[in-house]
Amino acid sequence: EERKLDRQFEMEIIIKCADTSNVLKPFIVAKKWAMRVTDEFFLQGDKEKESGMPLTPMCDRTSQGRVALQKGFVDFVIGPYYKLVAAAFPSLNPAFALMWDNREAWNEYDDGMLADELGNEY
């Protein structure tokens, strides 16, 4: 029974990795997913504002930037998570290495450059 619970937890970890895998894609794909995800966040913030609800900070298009959100997600949320996953599943290290390469690539971007490059093609 104990091993079965461990296997279940392993599957939950892998499912979470799949759910957040946009940062593990080649950078051209990761950029498009960054635009899609932040569109979703900002639309949620717009609805919160229209409804008179407290605005979720990462969903406030007037104070958040797309590139900054991606950097913060890797630096403070998913990067530390993936480091722990890599310790448990070393065979995933190549995918996680791409995430760190992508994180470095974000340093060359700002929101204007990202929008100019992708336009509405995402």
Short mmCIF file of N, CA and C in Angstrom, two decimals:
data_model
loop_
_atom_site.label_atom_id
_atom_site.label_comp_id
_atom_site.label_asym_id
_atom_site.label_seq_id
_atom_site.Cartn_x
_atom_site.Cartn_y
_atom_site.Cartn_z
N GLU A 1 0.83 -1.21 0.00
CA GLU A 1 0.00 0.00 0.00
C GLU A 1 0.87 1.27 0.00
N GLU A 2 1.92 1.27 0.78
CA GLU A 2 2.80 2.44 0.85
C GLU A 2 3.40 2.78 -0.52
N ARG A 3 3.87 1.76 -1.25
CA ARG A 3 4.45 1.97 -2.58
C ARG A 3 3.42 2.51 -3.55
N LYS A 4 2.18 2.05 -3.44
CA LYS A 4 1.13 2.53 -4.32
C LYS A 4 0.90 4.03 -4.12
N LEU A 5 0.93 4.48 -2.88
CA LEU A 5 0.79 5.91 -2.61
C LEU A 5 1.97 6.68 -3.20
N ASP A 6 3.16 6.12 -3.09
CA ASP A 6 4.32 6.77 -3.68
C ASP A 6 4.15 6.90 -5.19
N ARG A 7 3.69 5.86 -5.83
CA ARG A 7 3.49 5.87 -7.28
C ARG A 7 2.44 6.91 -7.66
N GLN A 8 1.39 7.01 -6.88
CA GLN A 8 0.36 8.02 -7.11
C GLN A 8 0.96 9.43 -7.03
N PHE A 9 1.76 9.66 -6.02
CA PHE A 9 2.39 10.97 -5.86
C PHE A 9 3.33 11.27 -7.03
N GLU A 10 4.06 10.29 -7.48
CA GLU A 10 4.93 10.46 -8.65
C GLU A 10 4.12 10.89 -9.86
N MET A 11 2.98 10.27 -10.06
CA MET A 11 2.13 10.63 -11.20
C MET A 11 1.61 12.05 -11.07
N GLU A 12 1.27 12.47 -9.86
CA GLU A 12 0.80 13.83 -9.64
C GLU A 12 1.90 14.84 -9.97
N ILE A 13 3.12 14.51 -9.62
CA ILE A 13 4.26 15.38 -9.93
C ILE A 13 4.42 15.52 -11.44
N ILE A 14 4.36 14.42 -12.15
CA ILE A 14 4.53 14.44 -13.60
C ILE A 14 3.38 15.20 -14.27
N ILE A 15 2.17 15.04 -13.77
CA ILE A 15 1.03 15.78 -14.33
C ILE A 15 1.23 17.28 -14.12
N LYS A 16 1.72 17.69 -12.96
CA LYS A 16 2.01 19.11 -12.71
C LYS A 16 3.06 19.62 -13.69
N CYS A 17 4.07 18.78 -13.96
CA CYS A 17 5.09 19.17 -14.94
C CYS A 17 4.47 19.37 -16.31
N ALA A 18 3.58 18.49 -16.70
CA ALA A 18 2.92 18.62 -18.00
C ALA A 18 2.08 19.90 -18.04
N ASP A 19 1.41 20.19 -16.95
CA ASP A 19 0.54 21.37 -16.87
C ASP A 19 1.33 22.68 -17.00
N THR A 20 2.57 22.66 -16.58
CA THR A 20 3.40 23.87 -16.59
C THR A 20 4.51 23.78 -17.63
N SER A 21 4.36 22.91 -18.61
CA SER A 21 5.46 22.62 -19.53
C SER A 21 5.73 23.69 -20.57
N ASN A 22 4.92 24.74 -20.63
CA ASN A 22 5.19 25.79 -21.61
C ASN A 22 6.59 26.36 -21.47
N VAL A 23 7.13 26.39 -20.26
CA VAL A 23 8.48 26.93 -20.05
C VAL A 23 9.57 25.94 -20.48
N LEU A 24 9.17 24.71 -20.79
CA LEU A 24 10.12 23.68 -21.21
C LEU A 24 10.19 23.53 -22.73
N LYS A 25 9.43 24.31 -23.43
CA LYS A 25 9.39 24.23 -24.89
C LYS A 25 10.53 25.06 -25.49
N PRO A 26 10.86 24.81 -26.76
CA PRO A 26 11.81 25.70 -27.43
C PRO A 26 11.32 27.15 -27.30
N PHE A 27 12.24 28.09 -27.23
CA PHE A 27 11.89 29.47 -26.89
C PHE A 27 10.84 30.06 -27.82
N ILE A 28 10.88 29.76 -29.10
CA ILE A 28 9.88 30.30 -30.02
C ILE A 28 8.47 29.86 -29.63
N VAL A 29 8.35 28.67 -29.11
CA VAL A 29 7.05 28.16 -28.64
C VAL A 29 6.73 28.73 -27.26
N ALA A 30 7.72 28.77 -26.39
CA ALA A 30 7.52 29.30 -25.03
C ALA A 30 7.05 30.75 -25.07
N LYS A 31 7.56 31.54 -26.00
CA LYS A 31 7.14 32.94 -26.12
C LYS A 31 5.66 33.03 -26.46
N LYS A 32 5.22 32.18 -27.37
CA LYS A 32 3.80 32.20 -27.75
C LYS A 32 2.92 31.80 -26.57
N TRP A 33 3.35 30.79 -25.82
CA TRP A 33 2.58 30.39 -24.64
C TRP A 33 2.59 31.48 -23.58
N ALA A 34 3.68 32.20 -23.46
CA ALA A 34 3.74 33.31 -22.50
C ALA A 34 2.68 34.35 -22.85
N MET A 35 2.53 34.64 -24.13
CA MET A 35 1.51 35.60 -24.55
C MET A 35 0.11 35.07 -24.24
N ARG A 36 -0.13 33.81 -24.52
CA ARG A 36 -1.45 33.23 -24.26
C ARG A 36 -1.79 33.24 -22.78
N VAL A 37 -0.84 32.83 -21.97
CA VAL A 37 -1.07 32.76 -20.53
C VAL A 37 -1.30 34.15 -19.95
N THR A 38 -0.49 35.11 -20.36
CA THR A 38 -0.68 36.46 -19.80
C THR A 38 -1.95 37.11 -20.35
N ASP A 39 -2.35 36.78 -21.57
CA ASP A 39 -3.67 37.24 -22.05
C ASP A 39 -4.76 36.76 -21.10
N GLU A 40 -4.68 35.48 -20.73
CA GLU A 40 -5.67 34.90 -19.82
C GLU A 40 -5.64 35.62 -18.47
N PHE A 41 -4.45 35.85 -17.93
CA PHE A 41 -4.33 36.55 -16.65
C PHE A 41 -4.95 37.94 -16.75
N PHE A 42 -4.58 38.68 -17.78
CA PHE A 42 -5.04 40.06 -17.90
C PHE A 42 -6.55 40.14 -18.13
N LEU A 43 -7.11 39.20 -18.88
CA LEU A 43 -8.57 39.17 -19.05
C LEU A 43 -9.26 38.88 -17.73
N GLN A 44 -8.66 38.00 -16.92
CA GLN A 44 -9.22 37.74 -15.60
C GLN A 44 -9.19 39.02 -14.76
N GLY A 45 -8.07 39.73 -14.80
CA GLY A 45 -7.97 40.99 -14.07
C GLY A 45 -9.00 42.01 -14.52
N ASP A 46 -9.23 42.09 -15.82
CA ASP A 46 -10.25 43.00 -16.36
C ASP A 46 -11.62 42.66 -15.79
N LYS A 47 -11.94 41.38 -15.74
CA LYS A 47 -13.24 40.94 -15.20
C LYS A 47 -13.33 41.21 -13.70
N GLU A 48 -12.23 40.99 -12.99
CA GLU A 48 -12.23 41.30 -11.56
C GLU A 48 -12.50 42.79 -11.33
N LYS A 49 -11.84 43.61 -12.11
CA LYS A 49 -12.02 45.06 -11.98
C LYS A 49 -13.45 45.47 -12.30
N GLU A 50 -14.00 44.93 -13.40
CA GLU A 50 -15.38 45.23 -13.80
C GLU A 50 -16.39 44.80 -12.74
N SER A 51 -16.09 43.72 -12.03
CA SER A 51 -16.99 43.18 -11.01
C SER A 51 -16.81 43.83 -9.65
N GLY A 52 -15.85 44.74 -9.54
CA GLY A 52 -15.58 45.38 -8.25
C GLY A 52 -14.86 44.47 -7.27
N MET A 53 -14.28 43.40 -7.77
CA MET A 53 -13.54 42.46 -6.91
C MET A 53 -12.12 42.99 -6.70
N PRO A 54 -11.47 42.52 -5.64
CA PRO A 54 -10.04 42.86 -5.49
C PRO A 54 -9.27 42.29 -6.68
N LEU A 55 -8.35 43.06 -7.18
CA LEU A 55 -7.58 42.67 -8.36
C LEU A 55 -6.42 41.77 -7.96
N THR A 56 -6.36 40.58 -8.54
CA THR A 56 -5.23 39.69 -8.33
C THR A 56 -4.00 40.37 -8.92
N PRO A 57 -2.94 40.57 -8.13
CA PRO A 57 -1.80 41.36 -8.61
C PRO A 57 -1.22 40.92 -9.95
N MET A 58 -1.07 39.61 -10.18
CA MET A 58 -0.47 39.18 -11.44
C MET A 58 -1.43 39.33 -12.62
N CYS A 59 -2.66 39.69 -12.35
CA CYS A 59 -3.66 39.84 -13.40
C CYS A 59 -3.91 41.31 -13.75
N ASP A 60 -3.16 42.20 -13.17
CA ASP A 60 -3.34 43.64 -13.39
C ASP A 60 -2.46 44.10 -14.55
N ARG A 61 -3.07 44.29 -15.68
CA ARG A 61 -2.31 44.68 -16.88
C ARG A 61 -1.67 46.05 -16.76
N THR A 62 -2.13 46.86 -15.80
CA THR A 62 -1.55 48.19 -15.66
C THR A 62 -0.28 48.19 -14.82
N SER A 63 -0.04 47.12 -14.06
CA SER A 63 1.16 47.10 -13.21
C SER A 63 2.08 45.92 -13.47
N GLN A 64 1.66 45.00 -14.32
CA GLN A 64 2.47 43.81 -14.61
C GLN A 64 2.89 43.79 -16.07
N GLY A 65 4.05 43.23 -16.30
CA GLY A 65 4.52 43.04 -17.67
C GLY A 65 4.60 41.56 -17.99
N ARG A 66 4.41 41.24 -19.25
CA ARG A 66 4.44 39.85 -19.68
C ARG A 66 5.80 39.21 -19.44
N VAL A 67 6.85 39.90 -19.82
CA VAL A 67 8.20 39.35 -19.66
C VAL A 67 8.54 39.20 -18.18
N ALA A 68 8.21 40.20 -17.39
CA ALA A 68 8.48 40.12 -15.95
C ALA A 68 7.73 38.96 -15.30
N LEU A 69 6.50 38.73 -15.73
CA LEU A 69 5.74 37.60 -15.19
C LEU A 69 6.41 36.27 -15.53
N GLN A 70 6.93 36.14 -16.74
CA GLN A 70 7.62 34.91 -17.12
C GLN A 70 8.89 34.71 -16.31
N LYS A 71 9.65 35.76 -16.16
CA LYS A 71 10.89 35.67 -15.37
C LYS A 71 10.57 35.28 -13.93
N GLY A 72 9.58 35.94 -13.35
CA GLY A 72 9.20 35.64 -11.98
C GLY A 72 8.68 34.22 -11.81
N PHE A 73 7.93 33.75 -12.78
CA PHE A 73 7.41 32.38 -12.71
C PHE A 73 8.54 31.37 -12.68
N VAL A 74 9.53 31.57 -13.54
CA VAL A 74 10.67 30.64 -13.56
C VAL A 74 11.51 30.81 -12.29
N ASP A 75 11.81 32.03 -11.91
CA ASP A 75 12.71 32.27 -10.78
C ASP A 75 12.14 31.84 -9.44
N PHE A 76 10.84 32.07 -9.24
CA PHE A 76 10.28 31.90 -7.90
C PHE A 76 9.25 30.78 -7.75
N VAL A 77 8.72 30.29 -8.86
CA VAL A 77 7.67 29.28 -8.76
C VAL A 77 8.13 27.96 -9.38
N ILE A 78 8.20 27.94 -10.69
CA ILE A 78 8.41 26.66 -11.36
C ILE A 78 9.87 26.23 -11.38
N GLY A 79 10.79 27.16 -11.41
CA GLY A 79 12.21 26.79 -11.37
C GLY A 79 12.55 26.00 -10.11
N PRO A 80 12.21 26.52 -8.93
CA PRO A 80 12.47 25.75 -7.70
C PRO A 80 11.74 24.41 -7.67
N TYR A 81 10.52 24.38 -8.19
CA TYR A 81 9.78 23.12 -8.25
C TYR A 81 10.50 22.11 -9.15
N TYR A 82 10.89 22.56 -10.34
CA TYR A 82 11.57 21.65 -11.26
C TYR A 82 12.93 21.18 -10.73
N LYS A 83 13.59 22.00 -9.94
CA LYS A 83 14.85 21.55 -9.32
C LYS A 83 14.59 20.34 -8.42
N LEU A 84 13.52 20.39 -7.67
CA LEU A 84 13.17 19.25 -6.82
C LEU A 84 12.76 18.03 -7.66
N VAL A 85 12.01 18.28 -8.71
CA VAL A 85 11.61 17.18 -9.58
C VAL A 85 12.84 16.55 -10.23
N ALA A 86 13.79 17.36 -10.65
CA ALA A 86 15.01 16.84 -11.29
C ALA A 86 15.80 15.96 -10.33
N ALA A 87 15.78 16.29 -9.06
CA ALA A 87 16.48 15.46 -8.09
C ALA A 87 15.83 14.08 -7.98
N ALA A 88 14.51 14.04 -8.13
CA ALA A 88 13.78 12.77 -8.05
C ALA A 88 13.77 12.01 -9.37
N PHE A 89 13.82 12.75 -10.49
CA PHE A 89 13.75 12.16 -11.83
C PHE A 89 14.88 12.72 -12.68
N PRO A 90 16.11 12.28 -12.47
CA PRO A 90 17.26 12.85 -13.19
C PRO A 90 17.14 12.77 -14.72
N SER A 91 16.39 11.82 -15.23
CA SER A 91 16.26 11.72 -16.69
C SER A 91 15.54 12.92 -17.30
N LEU A 92 14.88 13.74 -16.47
CA LEU A 92 14.19 14.93 -16.98
C LEU A 92 15.11 16.15 -17.06
N ASN A 93 16.33 16.04 -16.60
CA ASN A 93 17.25 17.17 -16.60
C ASN A 93 17.41 17.86 -17.95
N PRO A 94 17.48 17.15 -19.09
CA PRO A 94 17.60 17.87 -20.36
C PRO A 94 16.44 18.84 -20.62
N ALA A 95 15.24 18.44 -20.29
CA ALA A 95 14.09 19.34 -20.47
C ALA A 95 14.20 20.55 -19.56
N PHE A 96 14.63 20.33 -18.33
CA PHE A 96 14.76 21.45 -17.39
C PHE A 96 15.88 22.38 -17.78
N ALA A 97 16.93 21.85 -18.42
CA ALA A 97 18.02 22.69 -18.89
C ALA A 97 17.51 23.69 -19.93
N LEU A 98 16.60 23.26 -20.78
CA LEU A 98 16.02 24.16 -21.77
C LEU A 98 15.26 25.30 -21.09
N MET A 99 14.60 25.00 -19.98
CA MET A 99 13.89 26.05 -19.25
C MET A 99 14.86 27.14 -18.80
N TRP A 100 16.02 26.74 -18.29
CA TRP A 100 17.00 27.74 -17.83
C TRP A 100 17.58 28.52 -19.01
N ASP A 101 17.76 27.87 -20.16
CA ASP A 101 18.18 28.59 -21.36
C ASP A 101 17.12 29.62 -21.75
N ASN A 102 15.87 29.21 -21.69
CA ASN A 102 14.77 30.14 -21.99
C ASN A 102 14.75 31.30 -21.01
N ARG A 103 14.99 31.00 -19.76
CA ARG A 103 14.99 32.06 -18.75
C ARG A 103 16.04 33.11 -19.08
N GLU A 104 17.21 32.66 -19.51
CA GLU A 104 18.26 33.60 -19.92
C GLU A 104 17.82 34.40 -21.14
N ALA A 105 17.15 33.75 -22.07
CA ALA A 105 16.69 34.44 -23.29
C ALA A 105 15.70 35.55 -22.95
N TRP A 106 14.90 35.38 -21.90
CA TRP A 106 13.95 36.43 -21.51
C TRP A 106 14.67 37.71 -21.12
N ASN A 107 15.92 37.61 -20.70
CA ASN A 107 16.68 38.82 -20.33
C ASN A 107 16.89 39.76 -21.52
N GLU A 108 16.77 39.24 -22.73
CA GLU A 108 16.96 40.04 -23.94
C GLU A 108 15.67 40.69 -24.42
N TYR A 109 14.58 40.48 -23.70
CA TYR A 109 13.27 40.95 -24.15
C TYR A 109 12.67 41.95 -23.19
N ASP A 110 11.81 42.78 -23.75
CA ASP A 110 10.86 43.55 -22.96
C ASP A 110 9.49 43.35 -23.62
N ASP A 111 8.45 43.87 -23.02
CA ASP A 111 7.11 43.61 -23.54
C ASP A 111 6.91 44.14 -24.96
N GLY A 112 7.49 45.30 -25.25
CA GLY A 112 7.36 45.86 -26.59
C GLY A 112 7.99 44.98 -27.64
N MET A 113 9.18 44.48 -27.36
CA MET A 113 9.87 43.60 -28.31
C MET A 113 9.07 42.33 -28.53
N LEU A 114 8.53 41.78 -27.45
CA LEU A 114 7.75 40.56 -27.55
C LEU A 114 6.51 40.78 -28.42
N ALA A 115 5.81 41.88 -28.18
CA ALA A 115 4.61 42.18 -28.97
C ALA A 115 4.96 42.45 -30.43
N ASP A 116 6.05 43.17 -30.67
CA ASP A 116 6.46 43.45 -32.05
C ASP A 116 6.81 42.16 -32.79
N GLU A 117 7.49 41.26 -32.10
CA GLU A 117 7.93 40.02 -32.72
C GLU A 117 6.75 39.10 -33.03
N LEU A 118 5.83 38.97 -32.09
CA LEU A 118 4.74 38.00 -32.27
C LEU A 118 3.49 38.60 -32.88
N GLY A 119 3.26 39.89 -32.68
CA GLY A 119 2.04 40.49 -33.18
C GLY A 119 0.84 39.73 -32.66
N ASN A 120 -0.04 39.34 -33.56
CA ASN A 120 -1.21 38.55 -33.21
C ASN A 120 -1.02 37.08 -33.59
N GLU A 121 0.20 36.69 -33.89
CA GLU A 121 0.49 35.34 -34.37
C GLU A 121 0.87 34.41 -33.22
N TYR A 122 -0.02 34.25 -32.31
CA TYR A 122 0.23 33.34 -31.20
C TYR A 122 -1.06 32.68 -30.79
#
